[in-house]
Amino acid sequence: MENLNAIFARVREEFPALTQKVHGKKLSYLDSGATTLKPRSVIDRITHFYSYETSNVHRGAHYLGDVATQGFEGARHSVAKFLNASSSDEIIFVRGTTEGVNLVAQTWGHVGLKAGDEILITEMEHHGNIVPWQMLAEQVGAKVVAAGILENGELDLEDFKKKLSSKTKIVAFTASSNVLGTNTDMKLLTRLAHDAGAKVLIDGAQIVSQISVDVQDIDCDFFVFSAHKLFGPFGFGAVFGKKALLEQMPPYQGGGSMIAKVTIEKTTYNDVPFRFEAGTPHVEGAVGLHAAIDFVHRIGFDKIHAYEMDLLKYATEKLLAIPDVKIYGMAANKGPIVSFNIKGAHHSDVGQILDQEGVAVRAGHHCTQPLMARLGVPGTVRASLSVYNNHDDIDALVKAVAKAREMLL
Ligand code: PLP
């Protein structure tokens, strides 16, 4: 552990945001589930792009246009490798996880679903993996069904199997809950869904910063994630889709770049993945994501996982030692997230006190209102950990929670 602590102490130094104080206190940033801080290498890459490479892509008009296009398509190649997709053609660039789910729902959904069909999700989904399916269901006359969770926050596999039927045409589930921390068994759920004849979309928002993902090994049909939860820029993300499926899907939005030929009467469309990327893309988002992928690979997922699991264990034990603290989600396979409440205190009041102590957490429903209803609470306080956190951050959290308890109870 000594060794890991030394490695991650150096990683921490790469994050300029952590050099500042908030409310006169040292900042303990424990809100990485909402968005991760950005390392210097990502910030520098985006600055370099705007300083020296600004040009539109895919126009082939001049030198800088070629540089920008190479940066943009280089990022696609890097994402394909990152997910172990079989080719860059399987990577569509979008604004993030939410847009990725909407893209699949509004394209594949209209060829893959008809009235009477079902979409199976889980009770622990983020609204971004619920609402797009409800909108699709309403449009085509299908139904959204949700598999339940167990008391410890794991997916209720028996309920999942029970709700999976010949009516299920797509199963959309999170790889890692942004509230409970629960990591689902992506490979098993995908196999069960395929055995039932359904396609699979995985919400990878919270998993991509934790472990390395292999979409060919998992065999999922679609996988979506956001760059900003992986040390990259806001407003950018990717959809992986199996090429054979992408080729059957109608376009998502119409406009420039997604076309082959346009006449006033009719348009023919570009090949995949460009067919799904209308208009000028978020080029600096792509090069920033590429730099973020390089950043995690430089550290290595084996080390990231080992370090984050040590932080999670430390935080869980310390928080549970405070009287009246209840943790939501104790799955055996968990990401570095601890959601909790102080019994008798409102989560927002706790969050505010923590903020005054320089401890940045999220307090609320975390865009998971159905899960809050299942847990029987209006919200929770969520501490989410990342590569730049250390035991001092957790000690600051624990001290602030103990203070909040004294003030509020
Ligand atoms: N899914 C999960 C599990 C999330 O945690 C989030 C963001 O918090 C999303 C989806 C939505 O991601 P974005 O807002 O980047 O589209």
Short mmCIF file of C-alpha atoms and ligand atoms in Angstrom, two decimals:
data_model
loop_
_atom_site.label_atom_id
_atom_site.label_comp_id
_atom_site.label_asym_id
_atom_site.label_seq_id
_atom_site.Cartn_x
_atom_site.Cartn_y
_atom_site.Cartn_z
CA MET A 1 0.00 0.00 0.00
CA GLU A 2 2.95 2.30 0.72
CA ASN A 3 3.88 2.10 -2.90
CA LEU A 4 0.34 2.85 -4.14
CA ASN A 5 0.00 5.78 -1.77
CA ALA A 6 3.21 7.27 -3.16
CA ILE A 7 2.05 6.78 -6.75
CA PHE A 8 -1.31 8.40 -6.13
CA ALA A 9 0.22 11.26 -4.14
CA ARG A 10 2.01 12.15 -7.41
CA VAL A 11 -1.20 11.68 -9.40
CA ARG A 12 -2.91 14.13 -7.03
CA GLU A 13 -0.34 16.79 -7.92
CA GLU A 14 -1.55 16.69 -11.52
CA PHE A 15 -4.88 18.28 -10.52
CA PRO A 16 -4.66 22.08 -10.24
CA ALA A 17 -8.16 22.34 -8.74
CA LEU A 18 -6.86 20.70 -5.56
CA THR A 19 -4.39 23.49 -4.84
CA GLN A 20 -7.18 25.88 -3.84
CA LYS A 21 -9.03 26.42 -0.58
CA VAL A 22 -12.80 26.70 -0.28
CA HIS A 23 -14.42 28.62 2.58
CA GLY A 24 -10.87 29.00 3.90
CA LYS A 25 -10.49 25.23 4.22
CA LYS A 26 -8.46 22.68 2.29
CA LEU A 27 -10.65 21.27 -0.50
CA SER A 28 -11.63 17.61 -0.17
CA TYR A 29 -13.31 16.92 -3.50
CA LEU A 30 -15.59 13.90 -3.01
CA ASP A 31 -17.99 14.50 -5.90
CA SER A 32 -16.29 12.58 -8.70
CA GLY A 33 -19.47 10.61 -9.38
CA ALA A 34 -20.95 13.89 -10.65
CA THR A 35 -17.82 14.84 -12.56
CA THR A 36 -14.12 14.14 -12.11
CA LEU A 37 -11.57 16.93 -11.81
CA LYS A 38 -9.32 17.39 -14.84
CA PRO A 39 -5.59 16.66 -14.83
CA ARG A 40 -3.10 19.16 -16.25
CA SER A 41 -2.47 16.93 -19.31
CA VAL A 42 -6.14 17.16 -20.38
CA ILE A 43 -6.33 20.91 -19.74
CA ASP A 44 -3.08 21.44 -21.69
CA ARG A 45 -4.25 19.31 -24.61
CA ILE A 46 -7.44 21.38 -24.99
CA THR A 47 -5.49 24.64 -24.66
CA HIS A 48 -3.05 23.40 -27.30
CA PHE A 49 -5.92 22.54 -29.63
CA TYR A 50 -7.44 26.00 -29.35
CA SER A 51 -4.05 27.71 -29.54
CA TYR A 52 -2.59 25.90 -32.55
CA GLU A 53 -5.01 23.43 -34.14
CA THR A 54 -8.35 25.26 -34.36
CA SER A 55 -10.00 24.35 -37.61
CA ASN A 56 -13.12 22.53 -38.69
CA VAL A 57 -12.85 18.81 -39.39
CA HIS A 58 -13.60 16.57 -42.37
CA ARG A 59 -13.41 19.46 -44.84
CA GLY A 60 -9.95 18.62 -46.18
CA ALA A 61 -9.42 22.25 -47.18
CA HIS A 62 -6.00 23.03 -45.70
CA TYR A 63 -3.20 21.98 -43.37
CA LEU A 64 -4.90 22.90 -40.08
CA GLY A 65 -8.08 21.21 -41.23
CA ASP A 66 -6.07 18.02 -41.65
CA VAL A 67 -4.46 18.41 -38.22
CA ALA A 68 -7.86 18.89 -36.55
CA THR A 69 -9.33 15.93 -38.47
CA GLN A 70 -6.42 13.71 -37.47
CA GLY A 71 -6.91 14.74 -33.84
CA PHE A 72 -10.64 14.05 -34.02
CA GLU A 73 -10.36 10.68 -35.78
CA GLY A 74 -7.35 9.77 -33.63
CA ALA A 75 -9.64 10.19 -30.64
CA ARG A 76 -12.19 7.84 -32.21
CA HIS A 77 -9.45 5.26 -32.66
CA SER A 78 -8.36 5.75 -29.04
CA VAL A 79 -11.95 5.25 -27.75
CA ALA A 80 -12.31 2.11 -29.89
CA LYS A 81 -9.12 0.72 -28.32
CA PHE A 82 -10.19 1.87 -24.85
CA LEU A 83 -13.40 -0.20 -25.11
CA ASN A 84 -11.79 -2.93 -27.23
CA ALA A 85 -14.30 -2.36 -30.04
CA SER A 86 -13.41 -4.22 -33.20
CA SER A 87 -13.18 -1.01 -35.25
CA SER A 88 -13.42 2.78 -35.02
CA ASP A 89 -16.56 2.54 -37.19
CA GLU A 90 -18.35 1.28 -34.08
CA ILE A 91 -17.75 4.53 -32.16
CA ILE A 92 -20.22 7.41 -32.46
CA PHE A 93 -19.36 10.69 -30.77
CA VAL A 94 -22.16 12.31 -28.76
CA ARG A 95 -22.57 14.88 -25.96
CA GLY A 96 -22.44 12.22 -23.25
CA THR A 97 -24.19 9.23 -21.73
CA THR A 98 -27.63 10.85 -21.81
CA GLU A 99 -27.43 11.74 -25.48
CA GLY A 100 -26.02 8.28 -26.20
CA VAL A 101 -29.04 6.54 -24.65
CA ASN A 102 -31.39 8.91 -26.49
CA LEU A 103 -29.59 8.17 -29.76
CA VAL A 104 -30.03 4.42 -29.39
CA ALA A 105 -33.63 4.77 -28.21
CA GLN A 106 -34.58 7.03 -31.12
CA THR A 107 -32.75 5.07 -33.83
CA TRP A 108 -32.48 1.38 -32.97
CA GLY A 109 -35.65 1.75 -30.87
CA HIS A 110 -37.73 2.56 -33.93
CA VAL A 111 -36.58 -0.49 -35.90
CA GLY A 112 -36.22 -2.87 -32.96
CA LEU A 113 -39.45 -2.24 -31.04
CA LYS A 114 -43.16 -2.43 -31.78
CA ALA A 115 -46.38 -2.14 -29.77
CA GLY A 116 -46.57 -4.68 -26.95
CA ASP A 117 -42.79 -5.13 -26.65
CA GLU A 118 -40.93 -4.50 -23.40
CA ILE A 119 -37.78 -2.62 -22.39
CA LEU A 120 -36.15 -4.04 -19.26
CA ILE A 121 -34.21 -1.66 -17.02
CA THR A 122 -33.38 -1.83 -13.30
CA GLU A 123 -34.58 0.08 -10.26
CA MET A 124 -31.14 1.64 -9.79
CA GLU A 125 -30.96 3.45 -13.13
CA HIS A 126 -30.09 7.12 -13.52
CA HIS A 127 -32.87 9.18 -15.13
CA GLY A 128 -30.66 9.25 -18.24
CA ASN A 129 -31.29 5.53 -18.66
CA ILE A 130 -35.00 5.67 -17.79
CA VAL A 131 -36.63 8.68 -19.43
CA PRO A 132 -35.38 8.07 -23.03
CA TRP A 133 -36.89 4.56 -22.85
CA GLN A 134 -40.19 5.89 -21.49
CA MET A 135 -40.33 8.38 -24.37
CA LEU A 136 -39.68 5.61 -26.88
CA ALA A 137 -42.21 3.32 -25.18
CA GLU A 138 -44.86 6.01 -25.49
CA GLN A 139 -44.04 6.55 -29.17
CA VAL A 140 -44.26 2.88 -30.19
CA GLY A 141 -46.69 1.49 -27.61
CA ALA A 142 -44.09 -0.53 -25.71
CA LYS A 143 -43.68 -0.86 -21.95
CA VAL A 144 -40.78 -0.14 -19.56
CA VAL A 145 -40.28 -2.81 -16.89
CA ALA A 146 -37.74 -2.56 -14.04
CA ALA A 147 -35.92 -5.38 -12.23
CA GLY A 148 -35.70 -4.83 -8.47
CA ILE A 149 -32.76 -4.62 -6.09
CA LEU A 150 -31.93 -6.51 -2.91
CA GLU A 151 -31.54 -4.94 0.54
CA ASN A 152 -27.74 -4.75 0.15
CA GLY A 153 -28.11 -2.81 -3.10
CA GLU A 154 -27.27 -5.65 -5.48
CA LEU A 155 -29.46 -6.37 -8.46
CA ASP A 156 -32.16 -8.95 -7.69
CA LEU A 157 -31.09 -11.50 -10.29
CA GLU A 158 -34.14 -13.69 -9.76
CA ASP A 159 -36.43 -10.71 -10.43
CA PHE A 160 -34.31 -9.78 -13.46
CA LYS A 161 -34.73 -13.31 -14.87
CA LYS A 162 -38.45 -13.28 -14.09
CA LYS A 163 -38.99 -9.99 -15.89
CA LEU A 164 -36.95 -11.04 -18.92
CA SER A 165 -39.27 -12.66 -21.49
CA SER A 166 -39.84 -13.09 -25.20
CA LYS A 167 -41.51 -9.65 -25.07
CA THR A 168 -38.22 -8.02 -23.95
CA LYS A 169 -36.51 -6.45 -26.95
CA ILE A 170 -33.81 -4.48 -25.17
CA VAL A 171 -32.24 -4.62 -21.72
CA ALA A 172 -30.70 -1.32 -20.60
CA PHE A 173 -28.75 -1.39 -17.36
CA THR A 174 -26.07 0.48 -15.52
CA ALA A 175 -22.63 -1.06 -15.14
CA SER A 176 -22.25 0.84 -11.86
CA SER A 177 -24.88 2.62 -9.79
CA ASN A 178 -24.14 6.31 -9.18
CA VAL A 179 -25.85 6.05 -5.77
CA LEU A 180 -25.35 2.55 -4.38
CA GLY A 181 -21.99 2.00 -6.03
CA THR A 182 -23.21 -1.46 -7.06
CA ASN A 183 -21.31 -2.89 -10.01
CA THR A 184 -23.51 -5.20 -12.07
CA ASP A 185 -22.28 -8.36 -13.79
CA MET A 186 -22.23 -6.98 -17.33
CA LYS A 187 -21.28 -10.27 -18.96
CA LEU A 188 -23.88 -12.36 -17.17
CA LEU A 189 -26.74 -9.90 -17.72
CA THR A 190 -25.80 -9.60 -21.39
CA ARG A 191 -25.81 -13.39 -21.82
CA LEU A 192 -29.20 -13.72 -20.11
CA ALA A 193 -30.64 -10.93 -22.28
CA HIS A 194 -29.26 -12.48 -25.47
CA ASP A 195 -30.62 -15.91 -24.49
CA ALA A 196 -34.04 -14.25 -24.27
CA GLY A 197 -33.54 -12.68 -27.71
CA ALA A 198 -33.07 -9.10 -26.44
CA LYS A 199 -30.41 -6.54 -27.31
CA VAL A 200 -28.31 -4.94 -24.58
CA LEU A 201 -27.36 -1.34 -23.84
CA ILE A 202 -24.95 -0.69 -20.98
CA ASP A 203 -24.81 2.67 -19.21
CA GLY A 204 -21.08 2.93 -18.64
CA ALA A 205 -21.07 6.41 -17.07
CA GLN A 206 -19.68 5.32 -13.71
CA ILE A 207 -17.63 2.26 -14.73
CA VAL A 208 -15.18 3.72 -17.27
CA SER A 209 -13.04 5.41 -14.60
CA GLN A 210 -12.93 2.25 -12.44
CA ILE A 211 -11.95 -0.74 -14.58
CA SER A 212 -11.01 -1.50 -18.15
CA VAL A 213 -14.02 -2.37 -20.29
CA ASP A 214 -13.97 -4.93 -23.10
CA VAL A 215 -17.15 -4.67 -25.15
CA GLN A 216 -16.24 -7.73 -27.25
CA ASP A 217 -15.78 -9.87 -24.18
CA ILE A 218 -19.01 -8.55 -22.59
CA ASP A 219 -20.71 -8.95 -25.99
CA CYS A 220 -23.08 -6.00 -25.35
CA ASP A 221 -24.76 -4.41 -28.35
CA PHE A 222 -24.38 -0.81 -27.16
CA PHE A 223 -22.21 0.84 -24.51
CA VAL A 224 -22.37 4.55 -23.67
CA PHE A 225 -20.24 6.85 -21.53
CA SER A 226 -19.39 10.50 -20.81
CA ALA A 227 -15.90 11.99 -21.08
CA HIS A 228 -16.40 14.29 -18.09
CA LYS A 229 -16.64 11.36 -15.66
CA LEU A 230 -13.32 10.06 -17.00
CA PHE A 231 -11.13 13.13 -16.35
CA GLY A 232 -12.13 14.54 -19.75
CA PRO A 233 -14.15 17.54 -20.95
CA PHE A 234 -17.84 18.30 -20.50
CA GLY A 235 -20.32 17.90 -23.32
CA PHE A 236 -18.63 14.93 -24.91
CA GLY A 237 -18.97 11.16 -24.87
CA ALA A 238 -19.28 8.08 -27.01
CA VAL A 239 -21.63 5.32 -28.04
CA PHE A 240 -20.22 1.94 -28.96
CA GLY A 241 -22.58 -0.04 -31.18
CA LYS A 242 -22.00 -3.30 -33.04
CA LYS A 243 -21.46 -2.35 -36.66
CA ALA A 244 -24.11 -4.69 -38.06
CA LEU A 245 -26.70 -3.01 -35.81
CA LEU A 246 -25.52 0.53 -36.57
CA GLU A 247 -25.91 -0.20 -40.26
CA GLN A 248 -29.58 -1.08 -39.77
CA MET A 249 -30.34 2.08 -37.81
CA PRO A 250 -31.88 5.23 -39.31
CA PRO A 251 -30.08 8.55 -38.74
CA TYR A 252 -30.51 10.40 -35.46
CA GLN A 253 -30.37 14.04 -36.53
CA GLY A 254 -30.15 15.54 -40.00
CA GLY A 255 -27.67 18.13 -41.29
CA GLY A 256 -24.14 18.53 -42.58
CA SER A 257 -21.55 15.72 -42.39
CA MET A 258 -24.12 12.94 -42.01
CA ILE A 259 -25.01 12.93 -45.71
CA ALA A 260 -23.72 11.28 -48.88
CA LYS A 261 -25.78 13.36 -51.34
CA VAL A 262 -28.47 15.97 -50.93
CA THR A 263 -30.97 17.20 -53.49
CA ILE A 264 -34.07 19.23 -52.74
CA GLU A 265 -36.13 16.07 -53.16
CA LYS A 266 -34.03 13.53 -51.31
CA THR A 267 -30.94 12.83 -49.21
CA THR A 268 -28.78 9.73 -49.05
CA TYR A 269 -26.79 9.21 -45.91
CA ASN A 270 -23.13 8.83 -45.04
CA ASP A 271 -21.65 5.56 -43.77
CA VAL A 272 -21.61 4.69 -40.06
CA PRO A 273 -20.55 6.22 -37.72
CA PHE A 274 -20.72 9.60 -39.54
CA ARG A 275 -24.40 9.07 -40.35
CA PHE A 276 -25.10 9.69 -36.65
CA GLU A 277 -22.99 12.84 -36.29
CA ALA A 278 -24.79 15.78 -37.87
CA GLY A 279 -23.16 19.22 -37.86
CA THR A 280 -19.79 20.49 -36.69
CA PRO A 281 -18.62 18.20 -33.90
CA HIS A 282 -17.10 18.93 -30.48
CA VAL A 283 -13.52 18.59 -31.70
CA GLU A 284 -11.79 19.77 -28.51
CA GLY A 285 -14.02 17.32 -26.60
CA ALA A 286 -12.58 14.50 -28.69
CA VAL A 287 -8.93 15.48 -28.28
CA GLY A 288 -9.54 16.11 -24.57
CA LEU A 289 -11.07 12.66 -24.16
CA HIS A 290 -8.08 11.17 -25.99
CA ALA A 291 -5.77 12.87 -23.44
CA ALA A 292 -7.96 11.59 -20.59
CA ILE A 293 -7.72 8.02 -21.89
CA ASP A 294 -3.93 8.42 -22.09
CA PHE A 295 -3.99 9.68 -18.48
CA VAL A 296 -5.78 6.60 -17.09
CA HIS A 297 -3.65 4.24 -19.16
CA ARG A 298 -0.50 5.92 -17.87
CA ILE A 299 -1.56 5.06 -14.30
CA GLY A 300 -3.08 1.66 -15.18
CA PHE A 301 -6.48 0.29 -14.20
CA ASP A 302 -5.02 -2.39 -11.95
CA LYS A 303 -3.49 0.30 -9.74
CA ILE A 304 -6.54 2.58 -9.96
CA HIS A 305 -8.82 -0.25 -8.88
CA ALA A 306 -6.61 -1.35 -5.98
CA TYR A 307 -6.22 2.20 -4.73
CA GLU A 308 -9.92 3.08 -5.00
CA MET A 309 -10.93 -0.12 -3.21
CA ASP A 310 -8.61 0.80 -0.34
CA LEU A 311 -10.20 4.27 -0.13
CA LEU A 312 -13.70 2.78 -0.27
CA LYS A 313 -12.96 0.34 2.56
CA TYR A 314 -11.44 3.08 4.71
CA ALA A 315 -14.37 5.47 4.09
CA THR A 316 -17.01 2.78 4.73
CA GLU A 317 -15.44 1.67 8.01
CA LYS A 318 -14.92 5.22 9.29
CA LEU A 319 -18.43 6.37 8.39
CA LEU A 320 -20.08 3.30 9.90
CA ALA A 321 -18.25 4.03 13.17
CA ILE A 322 -20.25 7.29 13.53
CA PRO A 323 -23.52 6.68 15.42
CA ASP A 324 -26.75 7.18 13.42
CA VAL A 325 -25.01 6.92 10.04
CA LYS A 326 -26.73 4.58 7.59
CA ILE A 327 -25.03 3.58 4.35
CA TYR A 328 -27.11 2.71 1.27
CA GLY A 329 -25.51 0.02 -0.86
CA MET A 330 -23.17 -2.63 0.50
CA ALA A 331 -22.81 -4.82 -2.61
CA ALA A 332 -19.87 -7.21 -2.69
CA ASN A 333 -18.73 -5.68 -5.99
CA LYS A 334 -18.85 -1.92 -5.57
CA GLY A 335 -17.39 1.19 -7.14
CA PRO A 336 -15.82 3.91 -4.96
CA ILE A 337 -19.09 5.52 -3.87
CA VAL A 338 -20.60 5.79 -0.38
CA SER A 339 -24.17 7.08 -0.07
CA PHE A 340 -25.41 7.70 3.43
CA ASN A 341 -27.73 9.61 5.71
CA ILE A 342 -27.54 10.63 9.32
CA LYS A 343 -30.77 9.25 10.78
CA GLY A 344 -32.98 12.19 11.77
CA ALA A 345 -31.08 14.79 9.71
CA HIS A 346 -31.96 16.07 6.23
CA HIS A 347 -29.40 15.23 3.54
CA SER A 348 -29.30 18.86 2.29
CA ASP A 349 -28.46 20.20 5.76
CA VAL A 350 -25.66 17.66 6.07
CA GLY A 351 -24.37 18.57 2.60
CA GLN A 352 -24.30 22.27 3.51
CA ILE A 353 -22.35 21.70 6.71
CA LEU A 354 -19.86 19.51 4.85
CA ASP A 355 -19.42 22.23 2.23
CA GLN A 356 -18.57 24.78 4.93
CA GLU A 357 -15.82 22.38 6.05
CA GLY A 358 -14.34 22.25 2.54
CA VAL A 359 -15.78 18.79 1.86
CA ALA A 360 -17.51 18.68 -1.54
CA VAL A 361 -20.18 15.97 -1.72
CA ARG A 362 -23.50 15.64 -3.50
CA ALA A 363 -26.75 15.71 -1.50
CA GLY A 364 -30.05 14.95 -3.20
CA HIS A 365 -31.78 12.33 -5.30
CA HIS A 366 -28.82 12.01 -7.70
CA CYS A 367 -31.18 11.79 -10.73
CA THR A 368 -32.48 8.46 -9.43
CA GLN A 369 -35.95 9.22 -8.08
CA PRO A 370 -37.28 5.65 -8.58
CA LEU A 371 -34.32 4.35 -6.54
CA MET A 372 -34.98 6.91 -3.79
CA ALA A 373 -38.62 5.72 -3.72
CA ARG A 374 -37.38 2.12 -3.42
CA LEU A 375 -35.03 3.10 -0.56
CA GLY A 376 -37.83 5.11 1.07
CA VAL A 377 -35.80 8.33 1.36
CA PRO A 378 -36.04 11.71 -0.41
CA GLY A 379 -32.29 11.79 -0.92
CA THR A 380 -28.87 10.83 0.38
CA VAL A 381 -25.46 12.36 0.90
CA ARG A 382 -23.01 10.86 -1.57
CA ALA A 383 -19.24 10.80 -1.25
CA SER A 384 -17.65 9.56 -4.46
CA LEU A 385 -13.92 8.89 -4.57
CA SER A 386 -11.30 9.03 -7.28
CA VAL A 387 -7.61 8.74 -8.03
CA TYR A 388 -6.71 12.13 -6.47
CA ASN A 389 -8.33 11.42 -3.09
CA ASN A 390 -6.44 10.17 -0.07
CA HIS A 391 -7.07 9.16 3.53
CA ASP A 392 -6.85 12.83 4.62
CA ASP A 393 -9.88 13.63 2.44
CA ILE A 394 -11.81 10.83 4.09
CA ASP A 395 -10.72 11.95 7.55
CA ALA A 396 -12.00 15.44 6.68
CA LEU A 397 -15.31 13.92 5.56
CA VAL A 398 -15.67 11.85 8.70
CA LYS A 399 -14.86 14.80 10.96
CA ALA A 400 -17.39 16.98 9.13
CA VAL A 401 -20.10 14.29 9.29
CA ALA A 402 -19.54 13.92 13.04
CA LYS A 403 -19.83 17.71 13.36
CA ALA A 404 -23.03 17.75 11.27
CA ARG A 405 -24.51 15.07 13.49
CA GLU A 406 -23.77 17.09 16.60
CA MET A 407 -25.26 20.24 15.06
CA LEU A 408 -28.38 18.63 13.57
CA LEU A 409 -29.53 15.97 16.05
N1 PLP B 1 -25.85 7.25 -15.88
C1 PLP B 1 -25.20 7.29 -14.71
C2 PLP B 1 -25.03 6.04 -13.92
C3 PLP B 1 -24.70 8.51 -14.23
O1 PLP B 1 -24.05 8.57 -13.08
C4 PLP B 1 -24.89 9.67 -15.02
C5 PLP B 1 -24.44 11.00 -14.54
O2 PLP B 1 -24.44 11.27 -13.36
C6 PLP B 1 -25.56 9.56 -16.24
C7 PLP B 1 -26.03 8.34 -16.63
C8 PLP B 1 -25.77 10.76 -17.13
O3 PLP B 1 -24.54 11.21 -17.59
P1 PLP B 1 -24.43 12.61 -18.38
O4 PLP B 1 -25.13 13.62 -17.51
O5 PLP B 1 -22.96 12.85 -18.49
O6 PLP B 1 -25.10 12.42 -19.68
#
